[in-house]
Coordinates of C-alpha atoms and ligand atoms in Angstrom, one line a residue:
M1 CA 0.0 0.1 0.1
N2 CA 1.4 3.3 -1.4
D3 CA -1.4 5.7 -0.7
T4 CA -2.0 8.5 1.1
L5 CA -4.4 7.8 3.2
L6 CA -6.6 10.1 4.9
V7 CA -7.0 9.0 9.1
T8 CA -9.3 10.7 11.5
G9 CA -9.8 9.7 15.0
G10 CA -6.2 8.9 14.6
A11 CA -4.6 10.4 17.9
G12 CA -7.2 8.5 19.6
F13 CA -7.7 4.5 20.3
I14 CA -8.1 2.7 17.8
G15 CA -7.1 5.5 15.0
S16 CA -3.7 5.7 16.2
A17 CA -3.3 1.9 16.2
V18 CA -3.9 1.8 12.6
V19 CA -1.5 5.3 12.0
R20 CA 0.8 3.4 13.7
H21 CA 0.7 0.1 11.6
L22 CA 0.3 2.3 8.4
I23 CA 3.5 3.7 8.6
Q24 CA 5.1 1.1 10.4
E25 CA 4.0 -2.1 8.3
T26 CA 3.3 -0.5 4.6
E27 CA 4.2 2.4 2.9
A28 CA 1.4 4.5 2.7
T29 CA 1.9 8.5 3.6
V30 CA -1.2 9.6 6.6
V31 CA -2.8 12.5 7.2
T32 CA -4.0 12.2 11.0
V33 CA -6.3 14.6 11.5
D34 CA -7.9 15.2 15.1
A35 CA -9.0 17.9 17.3
L36 CA -7.1 16.3 20.2
T37 CA -10.3 16.4 22.5
Y38 CA -9.9 14.7 26.0
A39 CA -9.7 11.3 24.3
G40 CA -7.0 13.1 21.0
H41 CA -3.4 12.1 22.6
Q42 CA -0.3 12.7 21.0
E43 CA 1.9 10.4 22.5
N44 CA -0.3 8.1 20.7
L45 CA 1.5 8.8 17.4
A46 CA 4.8 9.2 19.5
P47 CA 6.6 6.2 17.6
V48 CA 5.9 7.8 14.2
A49 CA 5.3 11.1 15.1
N50 CA 8.4 12.6 13.1
H51 CA 8.1 10.1 9.6
P52 CA 8.3 11.4 6.8
R53 CA 5.5 9.6 5.3
H54 CA 3.8 11.2 8.5
H55 CA 1.9 14.5 8.6
F56 CA -0.6 15.9 11.5
E57 CA -3.1 18.2 11.5
Q58 CA -5.0 19.8 14.4
E59 CA -8.5 20.3 12.5
D60 CA -12.0 19.4 14.0
I61 CA -14.6 16.9 11.7
T62 CA -17.5 19.6 11.8
D63 CA -15.2 22.3 10.4
A64 CA -16.1 22.6 6.7
P65 CA -13.4 24.9 5.2
A66 CA -10.7 22.9 7.2
M67 CA -12.4 19.9 5.4
H68 CA -11.9 21.2 2.2
R69 CA -8.5 22.5 2.4
L70 CA -7.2 19.2 3.3
F71 CA -8.4 17.1 0.8
R72 CA -7.5 19.4 -2.1
E73 CA -3.8 20.1 -0.2
H74 CA -3.8 16.4 0.5
E75 CA -5.0 14.2 -2.0
P76 CA -5.6 11.4 -0.3
S77 CA -6.7 7.6 -2.4
G78 CA -8.6 7.1 0.8
V79 CA -10.5 7.5 3.9
L80 CA -10.3 5.7 7.1
H81 CA -13.1 8.2 9.4
L82 CA -12.9 7.3 13.5
A83 CA -13.2 10.3 14.6
A84 CA -15.5 10.4 16.8
E85 CA -16.9 10.9 21.1
S86 CA -16.8 6.9 21.6
H87 CA -17.8 7.2 25.4
V88 CA -21.5 5.7 26.0
D89 CA -21.2 7.0 30.1
R90 CA -20.9 10.5 28.7
S91 CA -23.1 10.2 25.8
I92 CA -26.1 10.1 28.7
G93 CA -24.7 13.3 30.6
G94 CA -24.0 15.4 28.0
P95 CA -25.7 14.1 24.0
A96 CA -24.8 17.4 22.3
A97 CA -21.3 16.8 21.5
F98 CA -22.0 12.9 20.4
V99 CA -24.5 14.8 18.2
Q100 CA -22.5 17.4 16.6
T101 CA -19.2 15.1 16.0
N102 CA -20.9 12.2 15.0
V103 CA -23.5 13.4 12.8
V104 CA -22.3 16.7 11.9
G105 CA -18.9 16.0 11.7
T106 CA -19.5 13.1 9.3
Q107 CA -22.0 14.7 7.1
V108 CA -19.4 17.4 6.9
L109 CA -16.5 15.3 6.2
L110 CA -18.6 13.1 3.2
E111 CA -19.2 16.6 1.9
A112 CA -15.3 17.6 1.9
A113 CA -14.5 14.2 0.3
R114 CA -17.7 14.0 -2.3
T115 CA -16.5 17.3 -3.2
Y116 CA -12.9 17.2 -3.7
W117 CA -13.8 13.7 -5.7
E118 CA -16.1 15.1 -8.2
D119 CA -13.1 17.4 -9.1
Q120 CA -11.0 15.1 -9.5
G121 CA -13.6 13.3 -11.7
R122 CA -14.5 11.0 -9.7
P123 CA -12.0 8.5 -9.8
G124 CA -12.2 4.5 -9.1
G125 CA -9.9 3.6 -6.6
F126 CA -11.1 6.4 -4.4
R127 CA -12.4 4.8 -1.0
F128 CA -13.9 6.1 2.2
L129 CA -14.9 3.6 4.7
H130 CA -16.4 4.9 8.2
V131 CA -16.1 3.1 11.4
S132 CA -18.9 2.2 12.9
T133 CA -20.1 0.4 15.8
D134 CA -22.3 -2.9 16.3
E135 CA -24.1 -0.9 19.1
V136 CA -26.4 0.7 16.4
Y137 CA -28.0 -2.8 16.6
G138 CA -29.6 -2.2 20.3
E139 CA -29.5 -5.6 21.8
L140 CA -29.9 -9.3 21.7
G141 CA -31.8 -11.7 24.2
E142 CA -29.6 -15.0 25.1
T143 CA -29.1 -16.3 21.7
G144 CA -29.1 -15.2 18.1
A145 CA -26.2 -12.5 16.9
F146 CA -26.2 -9.6 14.5
T147 CA -25.8 -9.4 11.3
E148 CA -25.1 -7.1 8.0
E149 CA -29.2 -7.1 7.8
T150 CA -30.3 -6.5 11.0
P151 CA -32.2 -3.2 11.6
Y152 CA -31.1 -0.4 13.4
D153 CA -32.2 -0.2 16.6
P154 CA -29.5 1.9 18.9
S155 CA -29.9 2.5 22.9
S156 CA -27.9 5.4 23.8
P157 CA -27.3 9.0 23.0
Y158 CA -23.7 7.5 21.1
S159 CA -25.1 4.7 19.7
A160 CA -28.0 6.9 18.0
S161 CA -25.7 9.0 16.7
K162 CA -23.3 6.7 15.1
A163 CA -26.6 4.9 13.4
G164 CA -27.3 8.5 12.3
A165 CA -23.2 8.5 11.0
D166 CA -24.3 5.2 9.3
H167 CA -27.4 6.3 7.4
L168 CA -25.4 9.5 6.3
A169 CA -22.6 7.1 4.8
R170 CA -24.7 5.1 2.8
A171 CA -27.1 7.7 1.9
W172 CA -23.8 9.4 0.2
H173 CA -23.4 6.5 -1.8
R174 CA -26.5 5.6 -2.9
T175 CA -27.7 9.4 -3.7
Y176 CA -23.7 10.4 -5.1
D177 CA -22.7 7.6 -5.6
L178 CA -19.3 8.0 -3.5
P179 CA -17.3 5.4 -3.0
V180 CA -17.7 4.1 0.4
L181 CA -17.6 1.4 2.5
I182 CA -18.8 1.0 6.3
T183 CA -17.6 -1.2 9.3
N184 CA -19.3 -2.4 12.5
C185 CA -17.4 -3.6 14.7
S186 CA -17.3 -4.9 18.4
N187 CA -15.8 -4.1 22.0
N188 CA -12.0 -3.6 20.9
Y189 CA -10.0 -3.4 23.4
G190 CA -5.8 -3.2 23.9
P191 CA -3.3 -0.6 24.5
H192 CA -3.5 2.9 24.7
Q193 CA -7.3 3.2 25.2
H194 CA -8.5 5.8 27.5
P195 CA -8.6 5.2 30.9
E196 CA -12.5 5.4 31.2
K197 CA -13.2 2.7 29.5
L198 CA -14.3 -0.6 31.2
I199 CA -10.9 -2.8 30.7
P200 CA -8.0 -0.4 31.4
V201 CA -10.4 1.3 34.8
V202 CA -10.6 -2.6 36.4
I203 CA -6.6 -2.6 35.0
L204 CA -6.1 0.8 37.0
N205 CA -8.1 0.3 39.3
A206 CA -7.0 -2.5 40.2
L207 CA -3.4 -1.6 40.3
E208 CA -4.1 1.4 42.8
G209 CA -5.7 -0.5 45.6
E210 CA -9.3 0.9 44.1
P211 CA -12.7 0.1 44.3
I212 CA -13.4 -1.6 40.7
P213 CA -17.6 -0.6 40.0
V214 CA -19.3 -3.1 37.6
Y215 CA -22.2 -1.8 36.7
G216 CA -26.2 -3.8 37.8
D217 CA -24.8 -7.6 37.8
G218 CA -21.6 -7.9 36.0
K219 CA -24.1 -10.5 33.2
N220 CA -24.0 -7.7 30.5
V221 CA -22.2 -9.7 27.2
R222 CA -20.0 -8.3 24.8
D223 CA -17.8 -9.6 21.9
W224 CA -14.6 -8.5 22.8
L225 CA -11.9 -8.1 20.0
Y226 CA -8.2 -7.0 19.8
V227 CA -7.4 -3.7 18.6
K228 CA -4.8 -5.1 16.2
D229 CA -7.1 -7.8 14.7
H230 CA -9.8 -5.0 14.7
V231 CA -6.9 -2.6 12.0
R232 CA -5.6 -5.7 9.5
A233 CA -10.1 -6.1 9.4
L234 CA -10.2 -1.7 8.5
L235 CA -7.6 -2.3 5.9
E236 CA -8.7 -5.4 3.9
V237 CA -12.2 -3.8 3.8
L238 CA -10.6 -0.6 2.3
Q239 CA -8.7 -2.7 -0.5
E240 CA -10.8 -5.3 -1.1
G241 CA -14.0 -4.8 0.4
E242 CA -17.7 -4.3 -2.0
V243 CA -18.2 -0.6 -2.4
G244 CA -21.0 0.3 -0.9
D245 CA -21.2 -3.0 1.4
T246 CA -21.5 -3.6 4.8
Y247 CA -19.2 -5.6 7.5
N248 CA -19.6 -6.2 10.5
V249 CA -16.4 -7.1 12.9
G250 CA -16.1 -8.6 16.1
G251 CA -14.0 -11.4 17.6
N252 CA -16.5 -14.4 18.3
C253 CA -15.7 -13.8 21.8
E254 CA -18.5 -13.4 23.8
R255 CA -18.2 -12.6 27.5
E256 CA -20.1 -11.4 30.4
N257 CA -18.6 -8.6 31.9
I258 CA -18.4 -9.6 35.7
A259 CA -16.2 -13.0 33.5
V260 CA -13.9 -10.3 31.7
V261 CA -13.6 -8.6 35.0
R262 CA -12.4 -11.7 37.2
Q263 CA -9.9 -12.5 34.1
I264 CA -8.0 -9.7 34.7
C265 CA -8.3 -9.7 38.6
D266 CA -6.6 -13.7 38.3
L267 CA -3.9 -12.0 35.7
L268 CA -3.3 -9.3 38.6
D269 CA -2.9 -11.7 41.2
E270 CA -0.3 -13.7 39.3
T271 CA 1.7 -11.3 38.4
R272 CA 1.1 -9.1 41.5
P273 CA 0.2 -11.6 44.3
P274 CA -0.8 -10.2 48.0
G275 CA 1.5 -8.6 49.8
S276 CA 3.6 -7.3 47.2
T277 CA 3.9 -3.7 46.6
L278 CA 1.8 -1.1 44.2
E279 CA 2.9 2.0 43.1
T280 CA 0.0 4.7 43.0
K281 CA -0.9 7.6 40.6
S282 CA 1.5 10.0 43.1
H283 CA 3.8 7.1 42.6
E284 CA 4.0 6.2 46.1
T285 CA 4.4 2.9 46.6
K286 CA 2.3 1.7 49.6
S287 CA 2.2 -2.3 50.5
H288 CA -0.9 -4.5 49.0
E289 CA -3.5 -4.9 51.4
T290 CA -5.9 -7.0 49.5
K291 CA -5.9 -11.0 49.9
S292 CA -6.6 -10.3 45.7
H293 CA -7.9 -8.3 43.4
H294 CA -11.0 -9.8 43.5
D295 CA -12.0 -8.0 47.2
L296 CA -11.9 -5.0 45.0
I297 CA -14.9 -6.0 43.2
T298 CA -17.4 -3.2 43.7
F299 CA -21.1 -3.6 41.9
V300 CA -22.5 0.0 41.0
E301 CA -26.3 0.4 40.1
D302 CA -26.5 0.2 36.2
R303 CA -26.5 2.1 33.4
P304 CA -29.9 3.4 32.0
G305 CA -30.2 2.3 28.7
H306 CA -27.3 -0.9 29.0
D307 CA -28.2 -3.3 26.3
W308 CA -28.1 -6.8 27.7
R309 CA -26.0 -8.6 25.1
Y310 CA -24.5 -8.3 22.0
A311 CA -22.6 -10.9 19.4
I312 CA -21.8 -10.5 16.3
D313 CA -21.6 -12.8 13.1
A314 CA -19.0 -12.1 11.3
S315 CA -19.3 -14.7 8.3
K316 CA -19.2 -11.6 5.7
I317 CA -16.2 -10.6 6.2
E318 CA -14.4 -14.2 7.2
G319 CA -16.0 -15.8 3.5
E320 CA -15.7 -13.0 1.6
L321 CA -12.7 -11.4 2.2
G322 CA -10.8 -14.2 4.3
W323 CA -10.2 -12.3 7.3
A324 CA -10.6 -13.9 11.1
P325 CA -9.4 -12.6 14.3
E326 CA -5.6 -13.5 15.0
V327 CA -5.5 -13.0 18.8
S328 CA -7.0 -14.7 21.6
F329 CA -8.8 -13.3 24.6
E330 CA -6.6 -14.5 26.7
E331 CA -3.7 -13.6 24.8
G332 CA -4.6 -10.1 24.2
L333 CA -5.8 -9.1 27.2
R334 CA -2.2 -10.5 29.0
R335 CA -1.0 -7.8 26.8
T336 CA -3.6 -5.6 27.3
V337 CA -2.1 -5.7 31.0
D338 CA 0.9 -5.9 30.7
W339 CA 0.6 -3.0 28.8
Y340 CA -0.9 -1.0 31.2
V341 CA 1.4 -2.1 34.3
G342 CA 4.1 -0.7 32.1
H343 CA 3.5 2.6 30.8
R344 CA 1.5 4.5 34.1
E345 CA 2.9 7.4 32.6
W346 CA 0.9 7.4 29.7
V347 CA -2.0 7.1 31.9
Q348 CA -1.1 10.4 33.9
A349 CA -0.4 12.1 31.1
V350 CA -4.3 10.9 29.4
Q351 CA -5.8 11.8 32.3
G352 CA -3.8 15.3 32.8
Ligands
NAD1 P1 -11.6 7.7 21.0 O1 -12.5 8.0 22.2 O2 -10.4 6.5 21.6 O3 -10.9 8.4 19.6 C1 -11.5 9.0 19.0 C2 -10.9 10.3 18.5 O4 -11.1 11.2 17.4 C3 -9.9 11.0 19.5 O5 -8.5 10.8 19.1 C4 -10.3 12.1 19.4 O6 -10.0 13.8 19.9 C5 -11.2 12.5 18.3 N1 -12.0 13.7 18.1 C6 -13.2 14.1 18.6 N2 -14.1 14.5 18.1 C7 -13.4 14.9 16.9 C8 -13.5 16.1 16.0 N3 -14.4 16.5 16.5 N4 -12.8 16.2 15.4 C9 -11.9 15.4 15.4 N5 -11.8 14.7 15.8 C10 -12.3 14.1 17.1 O7 -12.3 6.7 20.2 P2 -12.5 4.9 19.4 O8 -12.5 4.0 20.9 O9 -10.6 4.6 18.8 O10 -13.3 5.0 18.8 C11 -13.0 5.3 16.9 C12 -14.0 5.1 16.1 O11 -14.0 3.4 16.3 C13 -15.4 5.4 16.6 O12 -16.0 6.2 15.3 C14 -16.0 4.4 17.3 O13 -16.9 4.5 17.2 C15 -15.5 3.7 16.5 N6 -15.5 2.0 17.1 C16 -14.7 2.2 18.4 C17 -15.1 0.6 19.2 C18 -14.6 0.5 20.7 O14 -14.5 -0.5 21.5 N7 -13.3 1.3 20.9 C19 -16.2 -0.3 18.5 C20 -16.2 -0.3 17.5 C21 -16.5 0.7 16.7

C-alpha cells in the first residue's frame, strides 16, 4: 500500500493503532486529522510522529472549510473515518457533543470528500471507509447474533448518533455514488485505550488498590476484539471490500462483563500477588492490603439503557475477505494488562 490515506480520529485509541500500523508496516503516507479532544493524544502517535510519511493536522471534522482544505492539499486516495465521541456514559450526561461530532462531523467530512472526488473526475480507486459500532443494532436476548441485515435499533445517545452517521454514509453512496464502505465492530481492547473504558478502568483501579466498579449484576455480555485485529479488518475492507457494502467485524468472543473483570483480577493476582507493593498515581509505593484483586470488585447501580447482550456474526468478512481474528482473548488481555502496568506515565499524561 503506497497511497495517501486520511485518517480521522488518528490520535485516539483505534485510530492511532491504524496510523502506527500504516506507517510501520506499509508504504502508505498518512494524514492524521484529529481535534485532540480529551480522548485524543499525541503520545499515541509518538513512535511515528516524526516519520516523513506522517502528517498531523489538528482540525475539527465539523469545520467544513478545514476539511475541504485537507482534501485539496493532501489529495488522499482513501479515508478511514474514526473521529467520534465514543464513550456511552459521557453520551448520557452530554449528548449534544455526540450529535455534533458523530452526525454533523460525518456529514461535513462526506461532503468534503464528495466535492474533492468529483473535482478529481470521480477516480475509481477512491474509497471512504466509515468506521462504526455493533451498538447501532441495539441489544440481543440470550441467543442470536447481529448480521449486516439486522435492523438498526440504537439505545444510547452514542449509538443513536453512530447510527445516524451510518445512514448518512450509506446515503452519500446511494445518492452521489461516493465509494463508501462501512464496518460495524464489537468492543475493542488493547494498549492506548482511554482510561475511562471498562478494561483500563479495571486494570488501573486494581493496580491502585481502589474499588473496581461493575454495572448492575455484571451479567451483560459483550463481544471482544483485540485492537490490532480490528486494524487488519479495516485495511482489508478498505482495499478489498465491495463499495457500498457493510461488514460486521467481531472477535467471536462473547464474555459477561463480570467474567472479563475476574480474568483481569486473576492475571494481576498472578503477576502482583497479595503482599507485593503497588505504585500509586503519585508514584508512591504502598503495600498491597487486599487478599486478592477480586476483593476490590464493587457492584454499582446499572447504567440507564444498558444493552443486555451484543454478539456479531462476522461470517461475511471472514468468507468474502478471508479475515479472521488472530489474537485470542487470553493472549490479548495479557498483553493489555502488561502494557498498562508498564505505561503508568502514559496514563498520567492522558488523565491530565
Ligand atoms: P477514541 O475516543 O479513543 O478516539 C476518538 C478520536 O477522535 C480522539 O482522538 C478524538 O480527539 C477525536 N475526535 C473527537 N471529536 C473530534 C472532532 N470533532 N474532530 C476531529 N477529531 C475528533 O475512540 P476509539 O475507541 O478509538 O473509536 C474510534 C472509532 O471506532 C469511533 O468512531 C468509534 O465509534 C468506533 N468504534 C469503537 C469501538 C471500541 O470498542 N472502542 C468499537 C467499534 C467501533
